[in-house]
CSV table of C-alpha atoms (C1' of nucleotides) in Angstrom, one decimal:
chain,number,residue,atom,x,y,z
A,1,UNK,CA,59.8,-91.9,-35.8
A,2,UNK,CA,61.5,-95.3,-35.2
A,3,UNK,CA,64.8,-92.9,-34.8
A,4,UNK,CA,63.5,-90.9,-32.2
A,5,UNK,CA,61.7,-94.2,-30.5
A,6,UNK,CA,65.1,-95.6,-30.3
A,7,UNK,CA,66.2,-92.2,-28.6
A,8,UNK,CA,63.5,-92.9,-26.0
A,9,UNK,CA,64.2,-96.2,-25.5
A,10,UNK,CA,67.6,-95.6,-24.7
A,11,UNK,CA,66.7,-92.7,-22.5
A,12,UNK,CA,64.3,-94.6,-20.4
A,13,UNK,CA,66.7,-97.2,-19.4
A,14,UNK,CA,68.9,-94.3,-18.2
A,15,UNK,CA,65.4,-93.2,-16.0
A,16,UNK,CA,64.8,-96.6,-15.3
A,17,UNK,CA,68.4,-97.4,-13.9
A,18,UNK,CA,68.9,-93.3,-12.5
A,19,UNK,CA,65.7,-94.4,-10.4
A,20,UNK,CA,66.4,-97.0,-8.4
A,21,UNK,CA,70.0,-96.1,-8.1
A,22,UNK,CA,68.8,-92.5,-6.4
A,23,UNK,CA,66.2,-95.0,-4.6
A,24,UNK,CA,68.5,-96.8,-3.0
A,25,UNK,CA,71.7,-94.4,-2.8
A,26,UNK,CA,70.0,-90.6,-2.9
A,27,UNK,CA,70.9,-87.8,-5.5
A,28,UNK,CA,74.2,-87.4,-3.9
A,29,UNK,CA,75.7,-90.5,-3.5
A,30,UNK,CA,74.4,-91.8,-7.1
A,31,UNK,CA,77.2,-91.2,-9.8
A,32,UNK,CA,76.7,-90.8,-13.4
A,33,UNK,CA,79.8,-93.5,-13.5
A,34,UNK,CA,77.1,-95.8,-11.4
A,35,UNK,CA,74.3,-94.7,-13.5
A,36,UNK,CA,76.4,-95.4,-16.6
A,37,UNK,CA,77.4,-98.9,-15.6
A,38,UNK,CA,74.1,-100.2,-14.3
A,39,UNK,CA,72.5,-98.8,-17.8
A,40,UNK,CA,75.7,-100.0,-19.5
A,41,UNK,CA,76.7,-97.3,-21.5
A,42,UNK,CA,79.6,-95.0,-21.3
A,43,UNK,CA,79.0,-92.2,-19.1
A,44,UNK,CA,79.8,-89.9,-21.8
A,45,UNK,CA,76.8,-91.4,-23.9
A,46,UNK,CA,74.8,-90.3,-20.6
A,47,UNK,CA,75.5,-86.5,-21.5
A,48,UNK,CA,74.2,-87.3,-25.0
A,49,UNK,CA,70.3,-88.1,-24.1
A,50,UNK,CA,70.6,-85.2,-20.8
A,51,UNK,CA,72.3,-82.2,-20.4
A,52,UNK,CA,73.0,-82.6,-16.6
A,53,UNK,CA,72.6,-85.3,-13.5
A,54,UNK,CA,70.4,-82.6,-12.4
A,55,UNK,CA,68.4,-83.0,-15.6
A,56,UNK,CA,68.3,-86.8,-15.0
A,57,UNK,CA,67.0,-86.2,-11.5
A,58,UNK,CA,64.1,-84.2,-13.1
A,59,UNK,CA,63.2,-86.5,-15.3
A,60,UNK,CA,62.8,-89.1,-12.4
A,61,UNK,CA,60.2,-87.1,-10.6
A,62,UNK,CA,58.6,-86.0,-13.6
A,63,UNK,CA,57.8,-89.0,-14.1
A,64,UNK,CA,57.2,-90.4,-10.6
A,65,UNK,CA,54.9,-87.5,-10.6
A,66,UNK,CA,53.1,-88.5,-13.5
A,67,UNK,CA,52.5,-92.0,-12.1
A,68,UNK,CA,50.9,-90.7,-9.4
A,69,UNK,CA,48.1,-88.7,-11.1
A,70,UNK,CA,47.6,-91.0,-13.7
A,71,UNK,CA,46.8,-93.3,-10.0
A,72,UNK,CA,44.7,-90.5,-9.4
A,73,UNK,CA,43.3,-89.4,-12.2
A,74,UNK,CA,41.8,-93.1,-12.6
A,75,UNK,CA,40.9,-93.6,-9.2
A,76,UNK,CA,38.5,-90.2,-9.5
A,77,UNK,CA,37.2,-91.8,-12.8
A,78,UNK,CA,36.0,-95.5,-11.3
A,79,UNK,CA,34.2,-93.2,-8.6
A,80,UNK,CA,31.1,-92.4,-8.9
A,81,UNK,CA,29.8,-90.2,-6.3
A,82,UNK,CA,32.1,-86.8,-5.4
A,83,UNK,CA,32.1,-88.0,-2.2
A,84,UNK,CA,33.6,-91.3,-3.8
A,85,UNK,CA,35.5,-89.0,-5.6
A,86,UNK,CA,37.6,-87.3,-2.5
A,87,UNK,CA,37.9,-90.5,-0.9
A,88,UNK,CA,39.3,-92.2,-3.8
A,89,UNK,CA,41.3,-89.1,-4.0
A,90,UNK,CA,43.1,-89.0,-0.4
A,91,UNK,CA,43.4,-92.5,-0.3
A,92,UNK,CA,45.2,-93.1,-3.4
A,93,UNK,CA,47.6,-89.9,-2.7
A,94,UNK,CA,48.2,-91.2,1.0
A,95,UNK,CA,49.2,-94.7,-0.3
A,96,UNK,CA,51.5,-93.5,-3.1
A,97,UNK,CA,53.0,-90.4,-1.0
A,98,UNK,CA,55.8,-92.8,0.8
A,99,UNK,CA,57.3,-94.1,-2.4
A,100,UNK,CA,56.9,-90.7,-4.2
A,101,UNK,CA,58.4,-88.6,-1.2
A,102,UNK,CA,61.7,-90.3,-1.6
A,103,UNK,CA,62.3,-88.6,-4.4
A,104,UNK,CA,60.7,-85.1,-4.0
A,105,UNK,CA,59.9,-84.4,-0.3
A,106,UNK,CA,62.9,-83.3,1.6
A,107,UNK,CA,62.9,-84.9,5.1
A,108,UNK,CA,64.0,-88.4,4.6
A,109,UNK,CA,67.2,-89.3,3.0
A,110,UNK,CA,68.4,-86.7,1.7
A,111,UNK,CA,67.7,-83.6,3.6
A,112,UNK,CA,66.9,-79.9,3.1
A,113,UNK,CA,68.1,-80.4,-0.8
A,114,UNK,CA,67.4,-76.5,-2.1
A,115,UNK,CA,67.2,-78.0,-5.7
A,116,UNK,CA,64.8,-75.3,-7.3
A,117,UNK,CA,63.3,-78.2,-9.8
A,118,UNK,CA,61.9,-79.6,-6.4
A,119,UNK,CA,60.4,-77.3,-5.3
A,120,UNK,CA,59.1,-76.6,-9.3
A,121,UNK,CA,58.0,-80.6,-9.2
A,122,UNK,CA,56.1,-79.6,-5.9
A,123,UNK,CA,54.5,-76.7,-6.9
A,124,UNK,CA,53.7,-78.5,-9.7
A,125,UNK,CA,51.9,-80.7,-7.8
A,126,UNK,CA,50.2,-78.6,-6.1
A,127,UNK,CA,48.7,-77.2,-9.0
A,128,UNK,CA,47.4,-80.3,-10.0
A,129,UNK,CA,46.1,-81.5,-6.8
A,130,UNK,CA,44.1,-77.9,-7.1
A,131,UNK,CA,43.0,-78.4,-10.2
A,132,UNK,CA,41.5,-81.9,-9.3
A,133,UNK,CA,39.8,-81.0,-6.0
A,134,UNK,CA,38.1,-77.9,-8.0
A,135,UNK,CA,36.6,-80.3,-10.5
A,136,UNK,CA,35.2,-82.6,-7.6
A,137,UNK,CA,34.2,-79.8,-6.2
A,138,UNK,CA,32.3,-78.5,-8.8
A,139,UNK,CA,31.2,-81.4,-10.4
A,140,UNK,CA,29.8,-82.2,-7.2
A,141,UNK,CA,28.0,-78.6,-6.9
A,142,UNK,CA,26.5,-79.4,-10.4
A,143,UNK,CA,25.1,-82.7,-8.6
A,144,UNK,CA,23.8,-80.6,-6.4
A,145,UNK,CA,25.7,-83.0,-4.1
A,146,UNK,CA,28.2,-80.0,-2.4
A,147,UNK,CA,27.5,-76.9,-1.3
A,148,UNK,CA,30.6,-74.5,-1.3
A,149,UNK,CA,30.9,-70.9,-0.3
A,150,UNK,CA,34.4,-70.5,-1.9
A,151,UNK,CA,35.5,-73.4,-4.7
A,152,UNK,CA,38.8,-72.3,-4.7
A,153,UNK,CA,39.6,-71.4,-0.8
A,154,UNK,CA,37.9,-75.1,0.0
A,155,UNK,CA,40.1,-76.5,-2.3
A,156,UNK,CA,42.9,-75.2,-0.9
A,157,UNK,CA,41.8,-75.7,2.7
A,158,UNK,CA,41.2,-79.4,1.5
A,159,UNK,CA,44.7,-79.7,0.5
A,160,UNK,CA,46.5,-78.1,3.3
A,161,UNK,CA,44.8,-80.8,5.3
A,162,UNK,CA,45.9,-83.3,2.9
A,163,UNK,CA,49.4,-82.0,3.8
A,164,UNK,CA,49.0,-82.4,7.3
A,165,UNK,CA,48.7,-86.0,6.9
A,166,UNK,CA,52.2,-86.2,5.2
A,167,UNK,CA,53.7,-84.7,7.9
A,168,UNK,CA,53.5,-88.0,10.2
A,169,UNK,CA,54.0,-89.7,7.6
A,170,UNK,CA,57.4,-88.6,7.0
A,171,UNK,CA,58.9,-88.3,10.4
A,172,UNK,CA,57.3,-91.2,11.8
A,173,UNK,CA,59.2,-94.5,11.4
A,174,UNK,CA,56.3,-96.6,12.6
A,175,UNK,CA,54.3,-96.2,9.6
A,176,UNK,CA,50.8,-95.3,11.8
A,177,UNK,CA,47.6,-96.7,10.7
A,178,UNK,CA,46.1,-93.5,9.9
A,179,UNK,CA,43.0,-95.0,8.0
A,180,UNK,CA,41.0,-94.3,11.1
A,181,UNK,CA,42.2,-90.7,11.4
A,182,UNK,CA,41.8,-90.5,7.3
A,183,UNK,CA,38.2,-91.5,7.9
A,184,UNK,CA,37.4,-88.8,9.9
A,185,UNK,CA,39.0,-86.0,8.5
A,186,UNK,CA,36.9,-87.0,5.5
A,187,UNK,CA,33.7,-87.2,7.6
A,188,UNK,CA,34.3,-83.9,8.9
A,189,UNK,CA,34.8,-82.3,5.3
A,190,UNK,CA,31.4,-83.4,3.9
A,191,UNK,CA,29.4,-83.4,7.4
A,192,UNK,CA,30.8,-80.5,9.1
A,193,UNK,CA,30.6,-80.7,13.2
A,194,UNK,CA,27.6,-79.1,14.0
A,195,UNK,CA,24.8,-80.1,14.9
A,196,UNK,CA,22.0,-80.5,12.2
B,1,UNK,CA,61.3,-68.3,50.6
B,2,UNK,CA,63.1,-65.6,50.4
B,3,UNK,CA,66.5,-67.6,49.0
B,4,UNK,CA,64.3,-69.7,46.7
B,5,UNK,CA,63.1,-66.1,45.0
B,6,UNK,CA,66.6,-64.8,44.5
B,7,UNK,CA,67.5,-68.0,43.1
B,8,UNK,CA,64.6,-67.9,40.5
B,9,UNK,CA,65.1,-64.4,39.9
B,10,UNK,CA,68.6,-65.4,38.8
B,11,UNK,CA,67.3,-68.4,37.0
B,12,UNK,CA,65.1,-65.8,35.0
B,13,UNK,CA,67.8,-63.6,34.4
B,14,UNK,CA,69.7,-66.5,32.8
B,15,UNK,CA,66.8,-67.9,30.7
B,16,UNK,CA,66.0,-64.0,29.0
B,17,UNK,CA,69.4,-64.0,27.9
B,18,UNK,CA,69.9,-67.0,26.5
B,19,UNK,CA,66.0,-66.8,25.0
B,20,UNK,CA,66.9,-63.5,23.2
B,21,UNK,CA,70.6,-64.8,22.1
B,22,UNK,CA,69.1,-68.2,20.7
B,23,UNK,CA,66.4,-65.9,18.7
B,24,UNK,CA,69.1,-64.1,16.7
B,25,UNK,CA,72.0,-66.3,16.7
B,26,UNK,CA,70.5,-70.1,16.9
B,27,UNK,CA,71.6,-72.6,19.2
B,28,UNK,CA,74.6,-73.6,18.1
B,29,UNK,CA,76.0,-69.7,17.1
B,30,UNK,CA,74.8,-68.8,20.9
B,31,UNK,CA,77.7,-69.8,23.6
B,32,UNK,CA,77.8,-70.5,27.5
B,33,UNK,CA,80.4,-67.6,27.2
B,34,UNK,CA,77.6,-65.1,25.5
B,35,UNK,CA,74.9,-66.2,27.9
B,36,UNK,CA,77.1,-65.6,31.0
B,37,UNK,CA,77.9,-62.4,29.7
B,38,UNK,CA,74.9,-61.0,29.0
B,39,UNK,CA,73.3,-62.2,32.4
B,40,UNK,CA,76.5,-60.4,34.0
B,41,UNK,CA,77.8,-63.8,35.4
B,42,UNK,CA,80.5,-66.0,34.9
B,43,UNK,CA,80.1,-68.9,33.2
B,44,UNK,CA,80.4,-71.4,35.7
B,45,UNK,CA,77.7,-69.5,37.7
B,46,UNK,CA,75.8,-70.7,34.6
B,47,UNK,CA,76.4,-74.2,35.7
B,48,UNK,CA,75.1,-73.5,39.6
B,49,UNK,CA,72.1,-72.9,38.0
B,50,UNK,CA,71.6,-75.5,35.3
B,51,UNK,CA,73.0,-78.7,34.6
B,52,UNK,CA,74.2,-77.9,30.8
B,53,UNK,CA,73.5,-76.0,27.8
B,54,UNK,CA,70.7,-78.1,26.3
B,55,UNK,CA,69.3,-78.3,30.0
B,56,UNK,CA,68.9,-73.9,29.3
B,57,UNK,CA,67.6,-74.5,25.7
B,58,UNK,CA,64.6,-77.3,27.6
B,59,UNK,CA,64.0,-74.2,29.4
B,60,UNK,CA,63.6,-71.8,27.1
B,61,UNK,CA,61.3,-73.8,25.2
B,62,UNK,CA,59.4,-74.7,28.0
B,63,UNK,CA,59.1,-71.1,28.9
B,64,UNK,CA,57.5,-70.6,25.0
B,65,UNK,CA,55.4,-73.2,25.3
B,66,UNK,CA,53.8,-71.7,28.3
B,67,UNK,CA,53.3,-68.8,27.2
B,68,UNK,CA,51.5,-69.9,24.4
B,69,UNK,CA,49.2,-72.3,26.4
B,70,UNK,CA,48.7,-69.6,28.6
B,71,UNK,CA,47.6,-67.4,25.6
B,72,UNK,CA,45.7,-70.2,24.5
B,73,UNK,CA,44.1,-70.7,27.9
B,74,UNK,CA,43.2,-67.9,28.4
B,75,UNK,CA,41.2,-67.0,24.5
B,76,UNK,CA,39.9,-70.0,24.9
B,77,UNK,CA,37.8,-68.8,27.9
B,78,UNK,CA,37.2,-65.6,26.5
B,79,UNK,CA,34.7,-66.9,23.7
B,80,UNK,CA,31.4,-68.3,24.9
B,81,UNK,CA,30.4,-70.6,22.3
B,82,UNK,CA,32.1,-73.8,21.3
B,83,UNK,CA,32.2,-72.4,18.0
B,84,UNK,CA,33.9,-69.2,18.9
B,85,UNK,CA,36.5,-71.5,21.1
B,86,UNK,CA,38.0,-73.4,18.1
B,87,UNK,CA,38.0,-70.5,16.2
B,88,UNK,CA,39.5,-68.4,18.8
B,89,UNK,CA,42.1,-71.8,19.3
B,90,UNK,CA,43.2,-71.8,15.9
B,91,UNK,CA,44.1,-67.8,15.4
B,92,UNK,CA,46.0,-67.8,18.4
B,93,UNK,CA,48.1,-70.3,17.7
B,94,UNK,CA,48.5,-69.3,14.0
B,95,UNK,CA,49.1,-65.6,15.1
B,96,UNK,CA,51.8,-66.6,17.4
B,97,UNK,CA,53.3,-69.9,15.9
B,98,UNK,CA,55.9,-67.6,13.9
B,99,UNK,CA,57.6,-67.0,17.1
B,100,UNK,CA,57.4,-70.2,18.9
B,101,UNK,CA,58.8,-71.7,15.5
B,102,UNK,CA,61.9,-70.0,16.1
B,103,UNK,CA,62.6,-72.4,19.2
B,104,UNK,CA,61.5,-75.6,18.0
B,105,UNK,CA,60.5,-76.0,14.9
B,106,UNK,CA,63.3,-77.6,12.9
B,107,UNK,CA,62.9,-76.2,9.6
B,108,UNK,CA,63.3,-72.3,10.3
B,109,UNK,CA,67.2,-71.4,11.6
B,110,UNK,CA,68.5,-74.4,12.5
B,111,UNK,CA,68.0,-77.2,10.7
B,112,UNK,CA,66.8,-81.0,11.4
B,113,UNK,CA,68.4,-80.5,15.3
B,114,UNK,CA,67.4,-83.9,16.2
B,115,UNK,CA,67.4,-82.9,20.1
B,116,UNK,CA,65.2,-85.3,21.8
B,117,UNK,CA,64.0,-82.9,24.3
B,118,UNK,CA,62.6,-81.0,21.0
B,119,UNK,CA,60.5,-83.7,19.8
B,120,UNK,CA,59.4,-84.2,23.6
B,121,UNK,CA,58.5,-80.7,23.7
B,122,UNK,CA,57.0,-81.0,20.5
B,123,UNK,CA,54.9,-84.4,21.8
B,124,UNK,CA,54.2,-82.6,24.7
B,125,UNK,CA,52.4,-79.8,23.0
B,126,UNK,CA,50.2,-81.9,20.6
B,127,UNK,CA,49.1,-83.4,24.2
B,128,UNK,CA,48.2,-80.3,25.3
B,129,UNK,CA,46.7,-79.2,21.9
B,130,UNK,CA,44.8,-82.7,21.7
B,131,UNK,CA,43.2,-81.9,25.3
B,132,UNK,CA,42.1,-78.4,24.5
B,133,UNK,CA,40.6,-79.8,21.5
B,134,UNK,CA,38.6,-83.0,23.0
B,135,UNK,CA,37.1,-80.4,25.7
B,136,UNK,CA,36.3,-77.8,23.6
B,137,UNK,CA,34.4,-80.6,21.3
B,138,UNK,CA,32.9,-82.1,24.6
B,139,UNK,CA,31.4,-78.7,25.8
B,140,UNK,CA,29.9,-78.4,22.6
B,141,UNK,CA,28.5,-82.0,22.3
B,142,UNK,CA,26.9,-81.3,25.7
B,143,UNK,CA,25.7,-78.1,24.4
B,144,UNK,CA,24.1,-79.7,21.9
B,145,UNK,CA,26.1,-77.7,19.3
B,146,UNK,CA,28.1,-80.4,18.2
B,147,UNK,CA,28.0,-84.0,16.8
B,148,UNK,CA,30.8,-86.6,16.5
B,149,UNK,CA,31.0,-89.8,16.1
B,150,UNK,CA,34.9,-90.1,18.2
B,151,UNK,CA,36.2,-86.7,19.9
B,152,UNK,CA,39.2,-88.5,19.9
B,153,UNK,CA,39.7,-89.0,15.8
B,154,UNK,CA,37.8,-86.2,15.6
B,155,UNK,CA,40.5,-83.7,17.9
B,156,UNK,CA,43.1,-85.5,16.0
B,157,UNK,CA,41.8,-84.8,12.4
B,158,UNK,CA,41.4,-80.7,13.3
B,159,UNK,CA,44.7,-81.0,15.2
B,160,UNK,CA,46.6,-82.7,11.6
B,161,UNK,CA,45.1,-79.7,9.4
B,162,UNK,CA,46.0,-77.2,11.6
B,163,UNK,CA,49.5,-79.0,11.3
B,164,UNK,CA,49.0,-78.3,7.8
B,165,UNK,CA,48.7,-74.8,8.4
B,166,UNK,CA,51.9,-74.9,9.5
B,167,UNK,CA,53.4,-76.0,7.2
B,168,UNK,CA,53.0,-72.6,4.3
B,169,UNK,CA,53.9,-70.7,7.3
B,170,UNK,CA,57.3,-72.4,7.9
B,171,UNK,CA,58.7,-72.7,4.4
B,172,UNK,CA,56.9,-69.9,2.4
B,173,UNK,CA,59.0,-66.8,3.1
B,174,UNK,CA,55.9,-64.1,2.6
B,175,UNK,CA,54.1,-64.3,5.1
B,176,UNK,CA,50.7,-65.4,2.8
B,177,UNK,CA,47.6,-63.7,4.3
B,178,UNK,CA,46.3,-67.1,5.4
B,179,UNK,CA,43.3,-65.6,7.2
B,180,UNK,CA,40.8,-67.0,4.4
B,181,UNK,CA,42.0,-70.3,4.1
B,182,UNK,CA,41.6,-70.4,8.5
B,183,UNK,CA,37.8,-69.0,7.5
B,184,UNK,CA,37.6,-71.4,4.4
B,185,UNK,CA,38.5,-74.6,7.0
B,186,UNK,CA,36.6,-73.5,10.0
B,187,UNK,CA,33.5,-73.1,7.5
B,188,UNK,CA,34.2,-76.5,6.8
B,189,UNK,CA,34.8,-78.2,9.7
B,190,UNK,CA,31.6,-76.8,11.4
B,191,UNK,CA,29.1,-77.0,8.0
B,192,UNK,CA,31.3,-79.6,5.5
B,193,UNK,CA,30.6,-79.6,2.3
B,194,UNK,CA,27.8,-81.9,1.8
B,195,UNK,CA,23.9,-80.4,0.8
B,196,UNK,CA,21.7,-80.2,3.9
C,1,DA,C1',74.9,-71.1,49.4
C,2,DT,C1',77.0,-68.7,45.7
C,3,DT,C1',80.5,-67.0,42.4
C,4,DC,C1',84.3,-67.1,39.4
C,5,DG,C1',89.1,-67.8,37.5
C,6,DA,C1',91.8,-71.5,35.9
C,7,DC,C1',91.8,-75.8,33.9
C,8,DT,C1',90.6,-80.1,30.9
C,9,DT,C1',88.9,-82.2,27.0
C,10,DA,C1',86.0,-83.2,23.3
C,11,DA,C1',84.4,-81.1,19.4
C,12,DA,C1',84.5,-77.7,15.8
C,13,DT,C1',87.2,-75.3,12.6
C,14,DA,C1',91.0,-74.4,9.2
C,15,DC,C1',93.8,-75.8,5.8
C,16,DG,C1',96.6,-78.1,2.4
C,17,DA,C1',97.0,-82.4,-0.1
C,18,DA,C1',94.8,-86.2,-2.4
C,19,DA,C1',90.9,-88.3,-4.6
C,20,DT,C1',86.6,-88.1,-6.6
C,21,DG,C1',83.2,-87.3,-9.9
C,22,DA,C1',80.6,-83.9,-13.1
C,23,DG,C1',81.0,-82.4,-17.4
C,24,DT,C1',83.9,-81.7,-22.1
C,25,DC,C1',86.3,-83.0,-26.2
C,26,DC,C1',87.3,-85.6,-29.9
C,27,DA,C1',88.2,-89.5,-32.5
C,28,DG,C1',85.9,-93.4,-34.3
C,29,DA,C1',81.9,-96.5,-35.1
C,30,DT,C1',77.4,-97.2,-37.2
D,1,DA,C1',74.4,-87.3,-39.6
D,2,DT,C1',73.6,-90.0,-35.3
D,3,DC,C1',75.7,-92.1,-31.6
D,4,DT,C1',79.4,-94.0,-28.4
D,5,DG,C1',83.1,-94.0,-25.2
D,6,DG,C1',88.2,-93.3,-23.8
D,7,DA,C1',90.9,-89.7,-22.2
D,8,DC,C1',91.0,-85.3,-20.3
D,9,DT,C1',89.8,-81.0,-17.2
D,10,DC,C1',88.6,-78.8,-13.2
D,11,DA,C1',85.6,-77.9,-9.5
D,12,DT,C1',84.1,-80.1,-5.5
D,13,DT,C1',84.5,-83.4,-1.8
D,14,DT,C1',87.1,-86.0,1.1
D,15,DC,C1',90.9,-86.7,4.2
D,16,DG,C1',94.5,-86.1,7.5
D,17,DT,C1',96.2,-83.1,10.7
D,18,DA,C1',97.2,-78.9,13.3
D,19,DT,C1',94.8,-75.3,15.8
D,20,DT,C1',91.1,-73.1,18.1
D,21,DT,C1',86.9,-73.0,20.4
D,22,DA,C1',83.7,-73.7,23.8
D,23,DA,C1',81.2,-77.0,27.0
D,24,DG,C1',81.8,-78.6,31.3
D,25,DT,C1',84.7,-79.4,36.0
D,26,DC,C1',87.2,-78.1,40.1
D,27,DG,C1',88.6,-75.8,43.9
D,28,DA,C1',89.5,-71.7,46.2
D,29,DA,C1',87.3,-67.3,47.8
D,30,DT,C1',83.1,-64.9,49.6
DNA sequence: ATTCGACTTAAATACGAAATGAGTCCAGAT
DNA sequence: ATCTGGACTCATTTCGTATTTAAGTCGAAT
């Protein structure tokens, strides 16, 4: 094992220094020459610990990725309520989602990059984010708390509004308050409009 | 009168072509040349009637976005409670945001077209859309069918997940049924989730 | 007032030459 | 055997320049 941790050792300062290289630079204008140098290793050495820049870029979000629901995942835990729950939930996603989306979401440096393992990472994502909202969800039906026609199809409704909120997010330079609008997105998914 | 006519028939003329040309062949692919041919002019007579190319495109969209609002408008009406208004809101602008996509959404043909007359038509129709959505909310808090805390936040918030709605439509290339996701977020937005 | 052919000019395109950078190979170090 | 890096290949990008395209103007004709 100490073999193999040295492996990973070396491999995460190739991440580390891949990460805020693309960061600062974008995929494109990143070299594996740069990435060598600023890890300081040859750039052949590079090609021993990943097949492919491409490879090195994956690894990047991966683990971005990962960050972001471990965030989330103990966010939802300190919670207590489901409704603390979602809130924790959006917040923490909304707060993370500008650092994260320079890597993974298309519009701001770098645009319209086809790369498949993006849109893999985001689909990824998306699983996740489903899989979390369904256990709120139904923990919170268990509490007796929710009451939900369709687990899945609220889910999902719940998460294309999440993804509205990106949108001003990314094309926006004036990073908007949003909290306020935040606030009352969530108030209309657990009170509903109507009358009662 | 009489002059005024013939001059916006010609106008019209003009606008039709260049509407169908920028469908199939994009902004850019479309020329002064094709447009003027295919309204049977020369292409100077182009420029008696508008001031440039973009000035034609502004048109065009303009002419869309009418016609949408008009659509709008006019379903709007149709349904008699405040209820059936949103509803009736948000299908016809799903139904027909395909098309209008075309013209100005970035992401479809053309991409990123940072026109500024875009994202002022864009601006322009969120204004719109934000209106529609505060009076439809106000006629039903006067009814007595609805209850919010800010129409304001509250317009914004439904007017942010319908953007999210969009955003499936725009990259996804199947057109995914969609219709019980709408359902699954109308649900919520006039029940939530919470227990009553 | 309206139309169009002829023109100008800025931008887009085409293309070959030069440079860059991803990825390979192999010899040598540990 | 596990690693490392210098020297290489070759595909892609960049660059400089010649050529074409197409937006927009002008002035004469109707």
């Amino acid at each position: 094992m100490n073999i193999n941790n040295e492996k990973d050792a070396r491999q995460q300062i190739i991440i580390t220094a891949a990460e805020e290289l693309f960061a600062h630079f974008g995929l494109r204008k990143t070299t594996m020459e740069d990435i060598a140098s600023k890890s300081k290793m040859g750039k052949s050495t590079l090609y021993y610990y990943f097949k492919s820049k491409e490879d090195i870029f994956a690894e990047v979000i991966h683990k971005e990725s990962k960050i972001l629901q471990g965030k989330l995942g103990k966010n939802i835990q300190l919670a207590d309520t489901p409704q603390a729950k979602i809130d924790a939930y959006v917040y923490t996603r909304m707060k993370h989602l500008k650092k994260l989306s320079n890597y993974y979401l298309t519009l701001t440096d770098e645009y319209l990059e086809q790369y498949a393992f993006v849109e893999q990472a985001r689909q990824h994502f998306l699983e996740y984010e489903m899989n979390s909202l369904i256990s709120i969800l139904q923990e919170g039906i268990e509490d007796g708390a929710f009451q939900v026609a369709d687990v899945e199809e609220t889910a999902r409704a719940i998460a294309i509004a999440i993804k509205g909120l990106e949108y001003p997010l990314l094309i926006q330079k004036e990073p908007n308050d949003m909290e306020s609008t935040i606030t009352s997105m969530l108030n209309i998914l657990f009170k509903g409009i109507e009358s009662r």
